[in-house]
Short mmCIF file of C-alpha atoms in Angstrom, two decimals:
data_model
loop_
_atom_site.label_atom_id
_atom_site.label_comp_id
_atom_site.label_asym_id
_atom_site.label_seq_id
_atom_site.Cartn_x
_atom_site.Cartn_y
_atom_site.Cartn_z
CA UNK A 1 -25.00 -50.95 -5.41
CA UNK A 2 -22.97 -53.88 -4.52
CA UNK A 3 -24.09 -56.12 -1.76
CA UNK A 4 -22.58 -59.17 0.01
CA UNK A 5 -24.48 -62.57 -0.69
CA UNK A 6 -24.18 -64.97 2.14
CA UNK A 7 -23.13 -68.58 0.70
CA UNK A 8 -25.80 -71.80 0.66
CA UNK A 9 -25.66 -75.21 0.42
CA UNK A 10 -22.05 -75.25 1.16
CA UNK A 11 -21.33 -76.41 4.69
CA UNK A 12 -17.32 -75.84 4.28
CA UNK A 13 -17.91 -72.35 3.12
CA UNK A 14 -16.48 -69.72 5.46
CA UNK A 15 -17.91 -67.88 7.74
CA UNK A 16 -19.06 -64.53 6.61
CA UNK A 17 -16.86 -61.76 7.94
CA UNK A 18 -17.35 -58.17 8.59
CA UNK A 19 -15.42 -55.50 6.84
CA UNK A 20 -12.82 -53.61 8.91
CA UNK A 21 -13.74 -50.44 10.10
CA UNK A 22 -12.08 -47.75 7.94
CA UNK A 23 -9.40 -45.47 9.80
CA UNK A 24 -10.53 -41.89 9.09
CA UNK A 25 -7.51 -39.88 7.21
CA UNK A 26 -5.95 -36.97 9.54
CA UNK A 27 -7.01 -33.28 8.18
CA UNK A 28 -4.80 -31.35 6.45
CA UNK A 29 -5.02 -27.78 6.10
CA UNK A 30 -4.07 -26.63 2.93
CA UNK A 31 -4.01 -23.27 0.85
CA UNK A 32 -3.66 -21.55 -2.34
CA UNK A 33 -1.95 -18.23 -2.93
CA UNK A 34 -4.94 -15.53 -3.65
CA UNK A 35 -3.16 -12.06 -4.74
CA UNK A 36 -3.26 -10.23 -8.14
CA UNK A 37 1.01 -10.20 -7.91
CA UNK A 38 3.48 -12.33 -6.63
CA UNK A 39 4.00 -12.22 -2.37
CA UNK A 40 6.91 -12.58 -0.47
CA UNK A 41 7.68 -15.88 1.45
CA UNK A 42 9.38 -15.09 4.72
CA UNK A 43 11.65 -16.56 7.20
CA UNK A 44 8.95 -15.43 10.42
CA UNK A 45 5.64 -13.84 10.96
CA UNK A 46 6.50 -10.24 10.02
CA UNK A 47 7.79 -8.02 7.35
CA UNK A 48 10.90 -7.32 9.57
CA UNK A 49 11.82 -11.17 8.97
CA UNK A 50 14.18 -12.12 5.91
CA UNK A 51 12.57 -12.44 2.41
CA UNK A 52 12.99 -16.26 1.15
CA UNK A 53 11.26 -15.68 -2.47
CA UNK A 54 8.27 -15.06 -3.77
CA UNK A 55 4.76 -17.15 -4.40
CA UNK A 56 2.82 -16.31 -7.86
CA UNK A 57 -1.01 -16.66 -7.38
CA UNK A 58 -2.33 -20.10 -7.64
CA UNK A 59 0.25 -21.77 -5.87
CA UNK A 60 -0.89 -24.54 -3.40
CA UNK A 61 0.88 -25.16 -0.13
CA UNK A 62 0.32 -27.11 3.53
CA UNK A 63 -0.37 -24.90 6.18
CA UNK A 64 1.55 -25.97 9.46
CA UNK A 65 1.32 -23.40 11.92
CA UNK A 66 0.43 -19.68 12.69
CA UNK A 67 1.43 -16.99 14.74
CA UNK A 68 -0.60 -16.35 17.77
CA UNK A 69 -2.87 -13.91 16.43
CA UNK A 70 -3.03 -15.69 13.20
CA UNK A 71 -2.33 -13.02 10.78
CA UNK A 72 0.54 -15.06 9.46
CA UNK A 73 0.80 -18.61 8.66
CA UNK A 74 3.80 -20.88 8.20
CA UNK A 75 3.60 -23.14 5.30
CA UNK A 76 5.41 -26.25 3.62
CA UNK A 77 6.13 -26.18 -0.13
CA UNK A 78 5.97 -29.40 -2.04
CA UNK A 79 9.72 -29.47 -2.04
CA UNK A 80 9.54 -29.49 1.49
CA UNK A 81 10.86 -26.03 2.08
CA UNK A 82 9.06 -23.96 4.66
CA UNK A 83 8.27 -20.09 5.34
CA UNK A 84 5.56 -17.62 6.60
CA UNK A 85 3.16 -15.86 4.46
CA UNK A 86 0.29 -13.12 5.22
CA UNK A 87 -3.03 -14.94 6.18
CA UNK A 88 -4.94 -12.57 4.13
CA UNK A 89 -3.16 -13.55 1.04
CA UNK A 90 -3.80 -17.17 1.30
CA UNK A 91 -7.55 -19.32 0.83
CA UNK A 92 -7.51 -22.32 3.27
CA UNK A 93 -9.42 -25.51 3.55
CA UNK A 94 -9.15 -28.53 5.41
CA UNK A 95 -8.65 -32.15 3.37
CA UNK A 96 -8.09 -35.39 4.22
CA UNK A 97 -4.37 -36.59 3.67
CA UNK A 98 -2.30 -39.98 4.19
CA UNK A 99 -0.20 -39.87 7.51
CA UNK A 100 2.90 -39.66 5.43
CA UNK A 101 4.83 -36.52 4.62
CA UNK A 102 5.04 -37.70 1.03
CA UNK A 103 1.10 -37.76 1.17
CA UNK A 104 0.84 -34.78 2.80
CA UNK A 105 2.78 -33.09 0.27
CA UNK A 106 0.80 -34.51 -2.65
CA UNK A 107 -2.24 -32.85 -1.27
CA UNK A 108 -0.38 -29.49 -2.21
CA UNK A 109 0.29 -30.16 -6.11
CA UNK A 110 1.06 -27.36 -7.69
CA UNK A 111 4.49 -26.06 -8.02
CA UNK A 112 6.51 -23.82 -5.93
CA UNK A 113 7.52 -20.59 -7.83
CA UNK A 114 9.85 -19.50 -5.24
CA UNK A 115 12.91 -17.56 -6.46
CA UNK A 116 11.59 -18.47 -9.85
CA UNK A 117 13.58 -16.97 -12.61
CA UNK A 118 10.73 -16.70 -14.76
CA UNK A 119 10.35 -12.94 -16.56
CA UNK A 120 7.65 -11.09 -15.60
CA UNK A 121 5.96 -9.04 -18.61
CA UNK A 122 7.02 -5.78 -19.33
CA UNK A 123 5.97 -2.28 -19.10
CA UNK A 124 6.43 0.67 -21.33
CA UNK A 125 7.72 3.36 -19.31
CA UNK A 126 4.81 5.40 -19.90
CA UNK A 127 2.20 2.83 -18.29
CA UNK A 128 4.74 2.64 -15.42
CA UNK A 129 5.17 6.33 -14.79
CA UNK A 130 1.23 6.71 -15.10
CA UNK A 131 1.02 3.96 -12.30
CA UNK A 132 3.66 5.30 -10.32
CA UNK A 133 2.27 9.10 -10.49
CA UNK A 134 -1.46 7.93 -9.64
CA UNK A 135 -0.56 5.79 -6.64
CA UNK A 136 2.05 7.73 -3.96
CA UNK A 137 1.91 5.51 -1.10
CA UNK A 138 6.08 5.46 -1.26
CA UNK A 139 5.37 9.11 -0.66
CA UNK A 140 2.84 8.56 1.96
CA UNK A 141 5.06 5.70 3.42
CA UNK A 142 8.11 7.94 3.46
CA UNK A 143 6.46 10.92 4.88
CA UNK A 144 4.74 8.76 7.85
CA UNK A 145 8.57 7.88 9.12
CA UNK A 146 9.85 11.42 8.30
CA UNK A 147 6.57 12.25 10.78
CA UNK A 148 7.82 10.02 13.30
CA UNK A 149 11.35 10.98 13.35
CA UNK A 150 10.81 14.78 13.43
CA UNK A 151 7.32 15.66 15.24
CA UNK A 152 6.99 15.25 18.75
CA UNK A 153 3.56 16.35 18.85
CA UNK A 154 2.38 13.22 16.40
CA UNK A 155 -1.11 11.76 16.42
CA UNK A 156 -0.16 8.50 16.21
CA UNK A 157 -3.82 7.30 15.90
CA UNK A 158 -4.38 9.45 12.95
CA UNK A 159 -0.99 8.87 11.68
CA UNK A 160 -1.60 4.89 11.66
CA UNK A 161 -5.10 5.58 9.91
CA UNK A 162 -4.03 7.80 7.33
CA UNK A 163 -0.79 5.09 6.50
CA UNK A 164 -3.33 1.90 6.83
CA UNK A 165 -6.06 3.43 4.48
CA UNK A 166 -3.43 4.26 1.99
CA UNK A 167 -2.00 0.71 2.35
CA UNK A 168 -5.48 -0.93 1.69
CA UNK A 169 -6.55 1.12 -0.97
CA UNK A 170 -2.79 0.66 -2.81
CA UNK A 171 -3.23 -3.30 -2.20
CA UNK A 172 -6.79 -3.17 -3.83
CA UNK A 173 -5.70 -1.00 -6.68
CA UNK A 174 -5.17 -2.81 -10.28
CA UNK A 175 -1.52 -2.54 -11.04
CA UNK A 176 0.47 -3.87 -14.44
CA UNK A 177 1.99 -7.18 -13.76
CA UNK A 178 5.70 -5.81 -14.87
CA UNK A 179 5.41 -3.46 -11.39
CA UNK A 180 5.09 -6.28 -9.12
CA UNK A 181 8.43 -6.30 -7.50
CA UNK A 182 8.31 -2.31 -6.78
CA UNK A 183 4.74 -2.64 -5.82
CA UNK A 184 5.39 -5.35 -2.96
CA UNK A 185 8.31 -3.35 -1.85
CA UNK A 186 6.27 -0.72 -1.08
CA UNK A 187 3.57 -2.60 0.70
CA UNK A 188 6.17 -4.17 2.86
CA UNK A 189 8.09 -0.99 3.52
CA UNK A 190 4.54 0.36 4.47
CA UNK A 191 3.91 -2.55 7.05
CA UNK A 192 7.21 -2.01 8.20
CA UNK A 193 6.37 1.73 8.97
CA UNK A 194 3.54 0.64 10.40
CA UNK A 195 5.32 -1.61 13.02
CA UNK A 196 7.99 1.19 13.58
CA UNK A 197 4.87 3.21 14.51
CA UNK A 198 3.60 0.81 17.05
CA UNK A 199 7.12 1.11 18.96
CA UNK A 200 7.03 4.85 18.99
CA UNK A 201 3.37 4.79 20.36
CA UNK A 202 4.71 2.40 23.04
CA UNK A 203 7.41 4.72 23.67
CA UNK A 204 10.14 2.40 22.51
CA UNK A 205 11.59 5.29 20.29
CA UNK A 206 15.11 3.41 19.64
CA UNK A 207 13.50 0.41 18.65
CA UNK A 208 10.97 2.35 16.17
CA UNK A 209 14.06 4.25 14.84
CA UNK A 210 16.06 0.92 13.84
CA UNK A 211 12.80 -0.27 12.30
CA UNK A 212 12.84 2.96 10.12
CA UNK A 213 16.14 2.53 8.79
CA UNK A 214 15.51 -0.84 8.03
CA UNK A 215 12.42 0.00 6.08
CA UNK A 216 14.49 2.74 4.24
CA UNK A 217 17.39 0.32 3.32
CA UNK A 218 15.28 -2.80 2.61
CA UNK A 219 12.10 -1.32 0.98
CA UNK A 220 11.92 2.62 0.01
CA UNK A 221 15.50 2.78 -1.26
CA UNK A 222 15.42 -0.34 -3.52
CA UNK A 223 12.27 1.10 -4.79
CA UNK A 224 13.88 4.22 -6.28
CA UNK A 225 16.75 2.11 -7.71
CA UNK A 226 14.58 -0.01 -9.45
CA UNK A 227 12.34 2.78 -10.76
CA UNK A 228 15.39 4.58 -12.21
CA UNK A 229 16.99 1.44 -13.82
CA UNK A 230 13.74 -0.28 -15.00
CA UNK A 231 11.83 2.66 -16.48
CA UNK A 232 13.55 5.31 -16.19
CA UNK A 233 11.37 7.29 -13.91
CA UNK A 234 13.44 9.49 -11.55
CA UNK A 235 12.43 10.04 -8.17
CA UNK A 236 13.08 13.30 -5.99
CA UNK A 237 15.70 12.78 -3.29
CA UNK A 238 16.62 15.49 -0.43
CA UNK A 239 18.76 15.58 2.67
CA UNK A 240 15.67 16.54 4.42
CA UNK A 241 12.50 14.43 3.27
CA UNK A 242 10.92 17.69 1.39
CA UNK A 243 9.84 15.15 -1.39
CA UNK A 244 7.81 12.92 1.19
CA UNK A 245 5.89 16.17 2.16
CA UNK A 246 4.98 17.25 -1.24
CA UNK A 247 4.62 13.82 -2.76
CA UNK A 248 1.96 12.44 -0.28
CA UNK A 249 -0.29 15.34 -0.51
CA UNK A 250 0.34 15.76 -4.21
CA UNK A 251 -2.91 14.08 -5.46
CA UNK A 252 -4.98 15.59 -3.24
CA UNK A 253 -3.81 19.24 -4.11
CA UNK A 254 -3.91 18.14 -7.90
CA UNK A 255 -7.80 17.78 -7.56
CA UNK A 256 -7.68 21.24 -5.52
CA UNK A 257 -6.27 22.94 -8.56
CA UNK A 258 -8.36 21.13 -11.04
CA UNK A 259 -11.49 22.50 -9.15
CA UNK A 260 -9.83 25.90 -8.80
CA UNK A 261 -9.03 25.77 -12.72
CA UNK A 262 -12.28 24.68 -13.78
CA UNK A 263 -14.67 26.67 -12.12
CA UNK A 264 -17.55 28.14 -13.98
CA UNK A 265 -17.60 31.71 -12.55
CA UNK A 266 -21.05 32.55 -14.44
CA UNK A 267 -22.52 29.96 -11.83
CA UNK A 268 -23.32 32.13 -9.14
CA UNK A 269 -25.72 30.96 -6.16
CA UNK A 270 -25.58 27.18 -7.45
CA UNK A 271 -25.82 24.57 -5.65
CA UNK A 272 -22.88 23.16 -7.31
CA UNK A 273 -20.72 25.75 -6.41
CA UNK A 274 -21.61 25.60 -2.76
CA UNK A 275 -20.93 21.91 -2.73
CA UNK A 276 -17.72 21.99 -4.45
CA UNK A 277 -16.53 24.78 -1.80
CA UNK A 278 -17.29 22.49 0.98
CA UNK A 279 -15.23 20.14 -0.73
CA UNK A 280 -12.27 22.23 -1.25
CA UNK A 281 -12.26 23.20 2.48
CA UNK A 282 -12.01 19.76 3.14
CA UNK A 283 -9.33 19.42 1.07
CA UNK A 284 -7.84 22.44 2.37
CA UNK A 285 -8.05 20.95 6.01
CA UNK A 286 -6.58 17.82 5.00
CA UNK A 287 -3.59 19.41 3.14
CA UNK A 288 -2.75 21.58 5.89
CA UNK A 289 -2.79 19.24 8.58
CA UNK A 290 0.09 17.23 6.90
CA UNK A 291 3.55 17.57 9.08
CA UNK A 292 6.22 19.52 6.64
CA UNK A 293 9.95 19.79 7.67
CA UNK A 294 11.93 23.05 8.37
CA UNK A 295 13.26 23.03 4.79
CA UNK A 296 9.89 23.08 3.04
CA UNK A 297 8.64 26.08 5.38
CA UNK A 298 8.46 28.46 2.51
CA UNK A 299 7.05 26.10 0.10
CA UNK A 300 4.28 25.02 2.94
CA UNK A 301 3.32 29.00 3.36
CA UNK A 302 3.14 29.16 -0.72
CA UNK A 303 1.03 26.26 -1.06
CA UNK A 304 -1.47 27.11 2.03
CA UNK A 305 -1.73 30.69 0.55
CA UNK A 306 -2.64 29.23 -2.77
CA UNK A 307 -5.29 26.94 -1.15
CA UNK A 308 -6.72 30.16 0.73
CA UNK A 309 -7.07 31.60 -2.85
CA UNK A 310 -8.88 28.97 -4.36
CA UNK A 311 -11.56 28.95 -1.38
CA UNK A 312 -11.63 32.99 -1.68
CA UNK A 313 -12.49 32.37 -5.66
CA UNK A 314 -15.33 29.96 -4.77
CA UNK A 315 -16.90 32.24 -2.36
CA UNK A 316 -16.75 35.16 -5.11
CA UNK A 317 -18.03 32.90 -7.57
CA UNK A 318 -21.02 31.84 -5.23
CA UNK A 319 -21.44 35.59 -4.64
CA UNK A 320 -21.24 36.59 -7.98
CA UNK A 321 -18.52 39.17 -7.14
CA UNK A 322 -16.40 39.72 -10.17
CA UNK A 323 -13.83 41.71 -8.68
CA UNK A 324 -13.16 39.33 -5.99
CA UNK A 325 -12.92 36.55 -8.75
CA UNK A 326 -10.28 38.61 -10.58
CA UNK A 327 -8.20 39.28 -7.44
CA UNK A 328 -8.14 35.90 -5.87
CA UNK A 329 -7.00 34.88 -9.31
CA UNK A 330 -4.33 37.00 -9.66
CA UNK A 331 -3.07 36.19 -5.97
CA UNK A 332 -3.77 32.79 -6.54
CA UNK A 333 -1.33 32.58 -9.58
CA UNK A 334 1.35 34.38 -7.91
CA UNK A 335 1.49 31.92 -4.84
CA UNK A 336 1.26 28.82 -7.36
CA UNK A 337 4.43 30.34 -8.75
CA UNK A 338 6.11 30.93 -5.92
CA UNK A 339 5.41 27.16 -4.64
CA UNK A 340 6.40 26.01 -7.83
CA UNK A 341 9.71 28.14 -7.43
CA UNK A 342 10.55 26.67 -3.83
CA UNK A 343 9.93 22.89 -5.16
CA UNK A 344 12.46 23.61 -7.89
CA UNK A 345 14.81 25.29 -5.32
CA UNK A 346 14.11 21.98 -3.10
CA UNK A 347 14.83 19.71 -6.09
CA UNK A 348 11.30 18.28 -5.50
CA UNK A 349 9.05 17.16 -9.03
CA UNK A 350 5.88 18.68 -8.93
#
């Protein structure tokens, strides 16, 4: 290691001096975008603020502020432009930087991709359709908006839990990169409806309705347009919101019908049938609790009747009652046919 050696034997040598005390560099908070998809940069701390552009995963930025609960961060990009990003999408750390703005910018070295015109990978129509059908958050969001506007007896806490649970599972699910814009639209639409729900719960119905109108115009309608124009995926649009009612429960009902169609009718008194019967009853309660618009009254009645038949079928199987098994199957088939006819009348895709 280097060491200082004092001069000797020279009366004219200068006096030894102590090295100056180093001034510590200020700490700057930097962040790196952490997401499987591009994320929105906004003009303020919330999805109700204008979208300024998008940032890809790995982009590094300088954090210059935060909102009151630190759920949104104000960031500066290397080109000196600024915006806001959700805090959970940014991995942050503190580093030393020079006092100059230029030095602070050097900490965030990655190029910003805001409004970058780089083409995203393409999907086949089949890949896009599979993803869309397996992730019905668009319908969950639309159904929540419909419920807020039409159901005066809505349980705000239960509705918010269902919506936020759907947002979380949708956000962490794998998705093809080409679907990024649609995916982000649906997430932002969900956040906007959650914000509207909070307004309704606080008794601010006018503000809530305004936010719902903006959520539809800014996120839900563009989602449908993109699905149609990019991949030819048609989405049912009705005047009464029946598509949101059925679309939001379709996956759960599909699980129900698959269980009914694949039941082992020879498994009387088995633990498997007993367990599956409990599962069917849980699905029945879940689906029956969904708010449905007036136009879907007949469809709802047929769906509930078909589910009653499914539960009766499992009970008959458990008891080994072959006549009751046949009766439940016959009645279930008729009610499913009635449901299909009602959905077709409403122009709602099954």
